[in-house]
Coordinates of C-alpha atoms and ligand atoms in Angstrom, one line a residue:
Chain M
M1 CA 119.3 103.1 88.9
G2 CA 117.8 106.0 90.9
I3 CA 115.3 104.1 93.2
D4 CA 115.5 100.8 95.3
V5 CA 112.6 99.1 97.0
K6 CA 112.7 96.5 99.5
R7 CA 109.9 94.3 99.0
D8 CA 110.4 92.0 101.8
A9 CA 110.4 95.1 104.2
C10 CA 107.2 96.8 102.8
V11 CA 104.2 96.4 105.0
G12 CA 101.7 97.8 102.3
A13 CA 100.9 100.9 104.1
G14 CA 100.5 102.8 100.6
Q15 CA 102.1 106.0 101.6
C16 CA 104.3 105.7 98.5
A17 CA 101.4 105.0 96.0
L18 CA 99.7 108.1 97.8
V19 CA 102.4 110.5 97.6
A20 CA 103.8 109.6 94.0
P21 CA 101.3 107.7 92.2
D22 CA 103.3 108.0 89.2
V23 CA 106.4 106.1 90.6
F24 CA 104.9 103.6 93.0
D25 CA 102.0 101.1 92.9
Q26 CA 101.0 98.1 95.0
D27 CA 100.4 94.6 94.0
D28 CA 97.4 92.7 95.1
D29 CA 99.0 92.1 98.6
G30 CA 99.7 95.8 98.7
I31 CA 103.6 95.4 98.3
V32 CA 105.2 97.9 96.6
M33 CA 106.0 97.9 92.9
L34 CA 108.0 100.2 90.9
L35 CA 106.4 102.0 87.8
Q36 CA 109.9 103.6 86.9
T37 CA 113.3 103.6 88.3
D38 CA 114.6 106.6 87.2
P39 CA 112.2 109.4 88.1
E40 CA 113.1 113.1 87.1
G41 CA 111.8 116.4 88.0
A42 CA 108.3 116.2 89.9
D43 CA 108.3 112.5 89.9
L44 CA 111.7 112.7 91.8
T45 CA 110.7 115.1 94.4
A46 CA 107.5 112.9 95.0
A47 CA 109.7 109.7 95.3
T48 CA 111.8 111.5 97.8
K49 CA 108.8 112.4 99.8
A50 CA 107.8 108.6 99.6
E51 CA 111.1 107.5 100.8
R52 CA 110.9 109.9 103.8
L53 CA 107.3 108.9 104.8
C54 CA 107.5 105.0 104.1
P55 CA 107.1 103.8 107.8
A56 CA 109.0 100.5 106.8
R57 CA 111.8 102.5 105.3
A58 CA 111.6 100.1 102.4
I59 CA 112.5 103.0 99.7
T60 CA 115.9 104.2 98.8
V61 CA 116.4 107.0 96.5
T62 CA 119.9 107.0 95.3
A63 CA 119.9 109.7 92.5
R64 CA 119.3 113.0 94.1
Chain I
M1 CA 128.4 132.6 119.5
T2 CA 131.3 131.4 117.3
R3 CA 130.2 127.8 116.5
A4 CA 127.8 126.8 113.9
P5 CA 124.4 126.3 115.1
R6 CA 123.9 122.9 116.6
V7 CA 120.9 120.7 116.8
V8 CA 121.0 118.0 119.4
V9 CA 118.4 115.1 119.0
V10 CA 118.2 112.9 121.9
G11 CA 116.8 109.3 121.4
A12 CA 118.2 107.6 118.3
S13 CA 115.3 105.7 117.0
I14 CA 112.9 106.2 114.1
G15 CA 111.8 109.6 115.4
G16 CA 115.2 111.0 116.1
V17 CA 116.7 109.6 113.0
T18 CA 114.0 111.0 110.7
A19 CA 114.5 114.5 112.4
A20 CA 118.4 114.4 111.7
E21 CA 117.8 113.1 108.2
T22 CA 115.3 115.7 107.1
L23 CA 117.2 118.6 108.6
R24 CA 120.1 117.5 106.5
R25 CA 118.1 117.0 103.6
E26 CA 116.2 120.3 103.8
G27 CA 119.3 122.2 104.0
F28 CA 120.3 122.8 107.5
D29 CA 124.1 122.9 107.3
G30 CA 124.9 123.4 111.2
E31 CA 126.1 120.6 113.4
I32 CA 123.4 117.6 114.1
V33 CA 124.2 115.4 117.1
L34 CA 122.0 112.3 117.4
L35 CA 122.3 110.6 120.8
G36 CA 120.7 107.5 122.1
D37 CA 121.3 105.2 125.0
E38 CA 121.4 101.9 123.0
R39 CA 124.6 100.5 121.8
H40 CA 123.1 99.6 118.4
R41 CA 123.0 101.6 115.2
P42 CA 119.4 103.0 115.1
Y43 CA 116.8 100.4 114.1
L44 CA 113.1 100.0 113.6
R45 CA 110.8 98.4 116.1
P46 CA 108.1 97.0 114.1
P47 CA 110.0 94.1 112.6
L48 CA 110.7 93.2 116.3
S49 CA 107.3 91.7 117.1
K50 CA 107.1 90.2 113.3
Q51 CA 110.2 89.2 111.1
I52 CA 112.7 89.2 114.1
L53 CA 110.5 87.3 116.3
L54 CA 109.6 84.5 113.6
G55 CA 113.5 84.3 112.9
E56 CA 112.9 85.5 109.4
W57 CA 115.2 88.5 109.5
E58 CA 118.8 88.8 111.0
P59 CA 118.9 91.9 113.5
D60 CA 120.9 93.7 110.9
Q61 CA 117.8 93.9 108.5
A62 CA 116.1 96.0 110.8
S63 CA 118.5 98.8 110.8
T64 CA 117.4 102.4 109.5
H65 CA 120.4 102.9 107.7
T66 CA 123.5 101.0 105.9
V67 CA 126.8 102.2 107.4
A68 CA 127.4 103.9 104.1
Q69 CA 124.1 105.7 104.0
A70 CA 124.7 106.8 107.6
E71 CA 128.0 108.3 106.7
E72 CA 126.6 110.2 103.9
L73 CA 124.3 111.8 106.1
D74 CA 126.9 113.7 108.0
V75 CA 125.2 113.4 111.4
E76 CA 127.3 112.8 114.7
L77 CA 125.8 109.8 116.2
R78 CA 126.8 109.0 119.7
T79 CA 125.5 105.5 120.7
S80 CA 125.4 104.2 124.4
C81 CA 125.1 107.9 125.4
T82 CA 122.4 108.6 128.1
A83 CA 120.6 112.2 128.6
R84 CA 120.3 112.7 132.2
G85 CA 119.1 116.4 132.7
L86 CA 117.9 119.5 130.7
D87 CA 118.6 123.1 131.4
V88 CA 116.1 124.7 129.1
A89 CA 117.0 128.1 129.8
G90 CA 120.6 127.6 129.4
R91 CA 120.0 125.3 126.1
V92 CA 122.3 122.7 127.5
V93 CA 121.6 118.8 127.9
R94 CA 123.6 116.7 130.5
T95 CA 124.5 113.6 129.3
S96 CA 126.7 110.4 130.4
Q97 CA 129.3 111.7 128.0
G98 CA 129.4 115.3 129.2
D99 CA 127.3 118.5 128.9
L100 CA 126.1 119.5 125.4
A101 CA 125.2 123.0 124.4
Y102 CA 122.3 123.2 121.8
D103 CA 120.5 125.8 119.6
E104 CA 117.3 123.6 119.0
L105 CA 116.7 120.3 120.9
I106 CA 114.6 117.6 119.6
V107 CA 113.5 115.1 122.3
A108 CA 112.6 111.6 121.0
T109 CA 113.4 109.2 123.8
G110 CA 109.9 107.1 123.0
S111 CA 108.4 105.0 125.7
E112 CA 109.1 101.8 127.6
P113 CA 106.8 98.8 128.6
R114 CA 105.3 98.9 131.9
R115 CA 106.1 96.1 134.0
H116 CA 103.4 93.8 135.4
P117 CA 103.6 94.2 139.4
L118 CA 102.7 90.4 139.9
L119 CA 104.8 89.0 136.9
P120 CA 108.5 90.0 137.8
M121 CA 109.5 86.8 135.5
A122 CA 107.8 88.0 132.5
L123 CA 109.6 88.8 129.2
T124 CA 108.6 92.1 127.5
L125 CA 109.5 93.6 124.2
R126 CA 110.6 97.0 123.1
T127 CA 114.4 96.5 122.2
L128 CA 116.4 94.2 119.9
E129 CA 117.8 92.4 123.1
D130 CA 114.1 91.8 124.2
A131 CA 113.4 90.4 120.9
L132 CA 116.1 88.0 120.6
A133 CA 115.3 86.8 124.0
L134 CA 111.9 86.2 123.3
R135 CA 112.5 84.8 120.0
D136 CA 114.6 82.3 121.7
G137 CA 112.1 81.7 124.4
L138 CA 109.3 80.9 121.8
R139 CA 111.6 78.4 120.0
S140 CA 111.7 76.0 123.0
A141 CA 108.3 77.0 124.7
H142 CA 105.6 74.5 124.7
R143 CA 102.9 76.6 126.5
V144 CA 103.1 80.3 126.3
A145 CA 100.8 82.9 128.4
V146 CA 100.8 86.4 126.6
V147 CA 99.5 89.1 129.3
G148 CA 97.9 92.2 127.5
A149 CA 95.1 92.4 125.2
G150 CA 96.7 95.3 123.1
V151 CA 98.2 95.2 119.4
L152 CA 101.5 93.8 120.8
G153 CA 100.1 90.9 122.8
S154 CA 98.2 89.9 119.6
E155 CA 101.2 90.1 117.4
I156 CA 103.2 88.2 120.0
A157 CA 100.4 85.5 120.3
S158 CA 100.6 85.3 116.6
A159 CA 104.2 84.5 116.6
A160 CA 103.9 82.1 119.3
R161 CA 101.5 80.1 117.3
K162 CA 103.9 80.3 114.2
H163 CA 106.4 78.7 116.8
E164 CA 103.7 76.0 117.5
A165 CA 103.5 77.0 120.9
D166 CA 100.1 76.4 123.0
T167 CA 99.3 79.9 123.3
L168 CA 96.9 81.6 125.9
L169 CA 96.1 85.5 125.5
L170 CA 95.2 87.0 128.9
G171 CA 93.3 90.3 129.0
R172 CA 91.3 92.0 131.9
S173 CA 88.8 94.3 130.2
G174 CA 86.5 91.7 128.1
T175 CA 88.0 93.0 125.0
L176 CA 91.1 93.3 122.5
T177 CA 92.4 96.7 121.6
L178 CA 94.4 97.9 118.5
G179 CA 96.1 101.2 118.6
G180 CA 94.1 104.1 117.8
V181 CA 91.6 101.7 116.7
G182 CA 90.7 101.1 120.4
T183 CA 88.2 98.1 121.0
L184 CA 86.1 98.5 117.6
L185 CA 87.9 95.6 116.0
S186 CA 87.7 93.5 119.2
D187 CA 85.2 91.1 117.9
R188 CA 87.0 90.3 114.4
L189 CA 90.5 90.0 116.1
A190 CA 89.1 87.7 118.6
R191 CA 87.8 85.4 116.0
L192 CA 91.0 85.7 114.1
H193 CA 92.9 84.3 117.3
E194 CA 90.4 81.7 117.8
D195 CA 90.7 80.5 114.2
H196 CA 94.3 80.1 114.7
G197 CA 94.0 78.3 117.9
V198 CA 94.8 81.0 120.4
E199 CA 93.1 80.4 123.9
L200 CA 91.5 83.6 124.8
D201 CA 90.7 84.8 128.3
L202 CA 89.8 88.3 128.1
R203 CA 88.6 88.6 131.7
A204 CA 91.3 87.2 133.7
E205 CA 92.3 88.9 136.9
I206 CA 96.0 87.5 137.8
V207 CA 96.5 87.3 141.6
G208 CA 99.8 85.7 141.7
A209 CA 102.5 84.1 139.9
E210 CA 105.5 81.7 140.9
S211 CA 108.1 80.2 138.7
G212 CA 109.4 76.6 139.6
L213 CA 111.4 73.9 137.8
D214 CA 108.4 73.1 135.8
G215 CA 107.5 76.5 134.4
T216 CA 105.6 79.3 135.9
R217 CA 102.2 79.1 137.6
I218 CA 99.9 81.8 137.2
E219 CA 97.1 82.2 139.6
L220 CA 93.8 83.5 138.6
A221 CA 91.1 85.3 140.6
D222 CA 88.6 82.4 139.9
G223 CA 91.0 79.9 141.4
R224 CA 92.4 78.7 138.1
I225 CA 96.1 77.9 137.8
E226 CA 97.8 78.2 134.4
L227 CA 101.2 76.2 133.9
V228 CA 102.9 77.7 131.1
D229 CA 106.7 77.8 130.5
L230 CA 107.1 81.4 129.1
V231 CA 105.2 84.6 130.2
V232 CA 105.1 87.8 128.3
A233 CA 103.7 90.9 129.5
M234 CA 102.5 93.7 127.3
I235 CA 100.4 95.8 129.2
G236 CA 101.1 99.1 127.6
A237 CA 104.3 101.9 127.8
T238 CA 105.1 104.8 129.5
P239 CA 106.8 107.9 128.0
R240 CA 110.6 108.2 128.8
T241 CA 110.4 111.5 130.6
R242 CA 112.4 110.8 133.7
W243 CA 115.5 112.5 132.5
L244 CA 113.1 115.7 132.2
D245 CA 111.7 115.6 135.7
S246 CA 113.8 118.4 136.9
S247 CA 113.6 120.4 133.9
T248 CA 111.0 123.2 133.5
L249 CA 109.2 121.5 130.6
T250 CA 105.5 120.4 131.4
I251 CA 105.3 116.6 131.7
A252 CA 101.9 115.1 131.6
D253 CA 102.1 111.6 130.1
G254 CA 104.6 112.8 127.9
V255 CA 106.1 116.0 127.0
V256 CA 103.4 118.5 126.3
C257 CA 103.7 120.4 123.1
D258 CA 101.4 122.7 121.0
R259 CA 100.1 121.6 117.8
G260 CA 103.5 122.1 116.1
G261 CA 105.5 120.0 118.4
S262 CA 107.2 122.8 120.4
A263 CA 107.3 122.1 124.1
A264 CA 109.5 125.4 125.1
P265 CA 111.7 127.8 123.3
G266 CA 114.2 125.7 121.7
V267 CA 112.8 122.5 122.6
S268 CA 110.5 120.2 120.6
A269 CA 109.4 116.7 121.2
V270 CA 108.3 113.9 118.7
G271 CA 107.1 110.2 118.7
D272 CA 106.0 108.1 121.4
V273 CA 107.2 110.3 124.0
A274 CA 105.6 113.4 122.7
A275 CA 102.1 114.8 123.6
W276 CA 101.0 117.3 120.8
V277 CA 97.8 119.1 121.3
D278 CA 95.1 116.8 119.2
P279 CA 93.2 118.9 116.7
F280 CA 89.9 117.4 117.3
T281 CA 90.1 117.4 121.4
G282 CA 92.4 120.1 121.8
R283 CA 94.0 117.8 124.6
P284 CA 97.6 117.1 124.6
S285 CA 98.0 113.1 123.8
R286 CA 100.3 110.7 122.6
V287 CA 100.2 108.5 119.5
E288 CA 102.4 105.3 119.8
H289 CA 102.6 104.6 115.9
Q290 CA 105.7 104.6 113.7
S291 CA 104.2 107.0 111.1
N292 CA 103.3 109.3 113.6
A293 CA 107.0 109.5 115.0
I294 CA 108.1 109.9 111.3
E295 CA 105.6 112.8 110.3
Q296 CA 106.1 114.7 113.7
A297 CA 109.7 114.4 113.1
I298 CA 109.4 115.8 109.3
A299 CA 107.2 118.7 110.9
V300 CA 109.8 119.6 113.3
A301 CA 112.7 119.4 111.3
L302 CA 111.0 121.4 108.5
R303 CA 110.1 124.1 111.2
I304 CA 113.8 124.3 112.4
A305 CA 115.4 124.1 108.9
R306 CA 113.0 126.3 107.1
G307 CA 110.7 128.1 109.6
E308 CA 107.8 126.2 108.0
L309 CA 104.8 125.3 110.1
G310 CA 103.8 121.8 109.3
T311 CA 100.6 120.2 109.5
Q312 CA 99.3 117.7 112.1
P313 CA 100.0 114.1 110.9
V314 CA 96.8 112.0 110.2
P315 CA 97.3 108.7 112.2
L316 CA 98.3 105.8 110.3
F317 CA 99.0 102.4 111.9
W318 CA 99.3 99.0 110.5
S319 CA 99.6 95.6 112.3
E320 CA 100.0 91.9 111.1
V321 CA 98.3 89.4 113.2
H322 CA 98.2 85.6 112.0
G323 CA 99.1 86.7 108.6
T324 CA 96.2 89.3 108.3
R325 CA 97.3 92.8 107.4
I326 CA 95.4 95.5 109.2
H327 CA 95.9 99.2 108.3
A328 CA 94.0 102.1 110.1
Y329 CA 94.0 105.7 108.8
G330 CA 92.5 108.6 110.4
W331 CA 90.6 108.9 113.8
F332 CA 88.0 106.3 115.4
D333 CA 85.2 107.4 117.8
P334 CA 85.1 104.6 120.5
E335 CA 81.4 105.5 120.6
R336 CA 80.5 104.6 117.0
P337 CA 80.6 101.2 115.6
L338 CA 82.5 100.9 112.4
V339 CA 80.5 100.4 108.9
E340 CA 81.6 98.5 106.2
A341 CA 82.4 100.4 103.0
A342 CA 80.9 97.7 100.7
G343 CA 78.4 99.5 98.5
D344 CA 80.1 102.9 98.9
P345 CA 80.7 103.8 95.4
G346 CA 84.3 104.8 94.8
I347 CA 85.7 103.1 98.1
Q348 CA 85.0 99.3 97.6
S349 CA 85.6 97.6 94.3
G350 CA 83.7 94.8 95.4
T351 CA 86.1 91.9 95.8
S352 CA 85.0 88.9 97.5
A353 CA 88.2 87.6 99.3
T354 CA 87.5 85.7 102.5
D355 CA 87.9 88.1 105.5
S356 CA 88.8 91.0 103.6
A357 CA 87.0 94.5 104.5
V358 CA 87.2 98.1 104.3
L359 CA 85.5 99.5 107.4
L360 CA 84.8 103.2 108.1
S361 CA 84.3 105.4 111.1
R362 CA 81.8 108.2 110.4
D363 CA 81.0 111.2 112.4
D364 CA 77.6 112.6 113.1
T365 CA 77.4 114.6 110.2
D366 CA 78.5 111.4 108.3
R367 CA 81.7 112.5 107.2
V368 CA 84.5 110.0 107.3
R369 CA 87.0 110.3 109.9
G370 CA 88.8 107.0 109.8
A371 CA 89.4 104.0 107.5
I372 CA 90.5 100.5 108.3
G373 CA 91.7 98.0 105.7
W374 CA 91.6 94.4 106.8
N375 CA 93.1 92.4 104.3
A376 CA 91.9 94.7 101.9
P377 CA 92.7 95.3 98.3
P378 CA 95.2 98.2 98.4
R379 CA 93.3 100.2 96.0
D380 CA 90.2 100.2 98.0
F381 CA 92.1 101.0 101.2
R382 CA 93.6 104.2 99.4
A383 CA 90.4 105.3 98.1
A384 CA 89.1 105.2 101.6
R385 CA 92.1 107.0 102.9
A386 CA 91.3 109.7 100.3
A387 CA 87.7 110.1 101.9
V388 CA 89.3 110.6 105.2
L389 CA 91.4 113.3 103.8
R390 CA 88.3 115.1 102.5
T391 CA 87.7 116.0 106.1
P392 CA 87.5 119.9 106.2
E393 CA 89.3 120.3 109.6
L394 CA 92.5 118.7 108.1
I395 CA 92.8 121.3 105.3
T396 CA 92.4 124.3 107.4
H397 CA 95.2 124.3 109.8
Ligands
LIG401 C1 107.7 95.4 119.3 C2 107.0 96.6 118.7 C3 106.3 96.5 117.3 C4 105.9 97.6 116.9 N1 104.8 97.6 115.7 C5 104.4 98.7 115.1 C6 103.6 98.6 113.9 O1 103.4 97.5 113.4 N2 103.0 99.6 113.4 C7 103.1 100.8 114.1 O2 102.7 101.7 113.5 N3 104.1 100.9 115.2 C8 104.3 100.0 115.7 N4 105.3 100.0 116.9 C9 105.3 101.5 117.4 C10 106.6 102.3 116.9 O3 107.7 101.3 116.7 C11 106.7 103.4 117.7 O4 105.7 104.2 117.5 C12 108.2 103.9 117.3 O5 109.2 103.3 117.6 C13 108.3 105.4 117.9 O6 109.6 105.9 117.7 P1 110.3 106.9 118.7 O7 111.6 107.2 118.0 O8 109.3 107.9 119.3 O9 110.7 106.2 120.1 P2 111.4 105.0 120.3 O10 111.5 103.9 119.2 O11 111.0 104.3 121.6 O12 113.0 105.3 120.5 C14 113.5 106.1 121.6 C15 115.0 105.9 122.0 O13 115.3 106.7 122.6 C16 116.4 106.1 123.5 N5 116.3 106.9 125.0 C17 115.2 106.9 125.9 N6 115.6 107.6 126.8 C18 117.0 108.0 126.5 C19 117.8 108.8 127.2 N7 117.5 109.6 128.5 N8 119.0 109.2 126.7 C20 119.3 108.7 125.5 N9 118.6 107.9 124.8 C21 117.3 107.7 125.2 C22 115.7 104.7 123.5 O14 116.7 103.6 123.9 C23 115.5 104.5 122.2 O15 116.4 104.0 121.5 C24 106.0 99.0 117.4 C25 106.7 98.9 118.7 C26 107.2 97.9 119.3 C27 107.9 98.2 120.5
LIG402 S1 105.1 103.3 101.7 FE1 106.6 101.8 102.1 S2 105.7 100.1 103.3 FE2 104.1 101.6 102.6 S3 103.6 100.5 100.3 FE3 105.2 101.9 99.9 S4 107.1 101.0 100.3 FE4 105.7 99.6 101.2

């Protein structure tokens, strides 16, 4: 799997869904949800950006 | 010079870690030394006043990296290493473990809590050690006084209530503040605290305090005495610049930097310690939010690794008080009351959840400068953020 999210660390800030809307969404409480686990190309680049911006460091991209 | 280029990052917390990590990922292949005076591996502070205080997380869960991830980064981490001085012209940092030459230096030494002069017995909260001591104190306390009406005072009062302690929140200015939002949410926050059983006294002038066997007596100017068994003081933070006092850097409530985080040739600063020139006011000012430290660190690392000039981060802040999640994005003019986004097509989808709102700060030309989500549905808050981003000044620099 290329992406891991720690839902218990997520603070619902929504950086991920803003910079990578095809990879991340938020549930009704704002907690991150993965829309795909193995993004490629532009989605992977965006997911990496989200990883870096996430203020809770709740996102880990393992496939680089 | 025979050695590979070396970047030294002083301060091994979120700002320093993000800078080191971004340098590596953006292809910087010289040496990176990340040094910090704490003895732990780098960790995040926001969980300290939340999951750690509530006993929901073990300290390890707040770490920024697993050991394996840290090794992969190829950054030399020096813990328990204190920077003591800086020679800007000679590009050398003096540390408790010897002198260290650098090509580029990133200052990320953060800030530290101000001590209350009349409350030497008060606990405070900045480090993991502080959080564990406070958590243990809250577990046994019956009555707690939290001094300081800022966001950390509110979060700690909220944790104290979850530990079922009688909780008194003391402020001086008559209002509650919340990060960059200032006092604009004061009334809402006051209601939230009262609904959760916090006793609020926002005009309390403390004139003395004394600790005895039965607890601490806090003496107030109006003659009242509050007897509590735990006092926590959260009255703001000061930037950790003392080690730079004898350097040639300009220090004025933080390391003064230009709009791109440069403080001097070869020296940048990021995070709580850094006062970047604000795009709206033109004045250097510090922003003490996690996302600000992250985005400033990314901007500086991109400049060093690739020569790219980054953009000024838009402030983003969150907090959680009595289970209410508050997010604030953008800039908030203290003189202009917030307006509900309800009815603003494209922003509020019309949810009716209790105590949920999207609030906007507009400037005199009616442009949205800031947005607040108060338990807001995530989609609505994201739409409000997009409205802030349409502010033209943000796109032009
Ligand atoms: C309890 C708490 C809760 C918070 N909650 C939130 C929140 O919910 N949302 C939010 O947006 N922000 C929150 N913040 C703010 C956020 O944590 C800070 O903005 C962020 O930590 C700033 O990162 P930094 O790397 O600039 O500084 P710091 O995290 O302060 O790190 C600086 C590091 O440098 C080290 N250091 C200092 N001087 C030296 C020296 N001379 N030599 C070597 N090392 C040195 C320090 O020991 C420290 O490890 C919270 C802060 C605290 C304390
Ligand atoms: S950016 Fe991080 S904290 Fe924010 S919603 Fe996404 S995963 Fe959660």
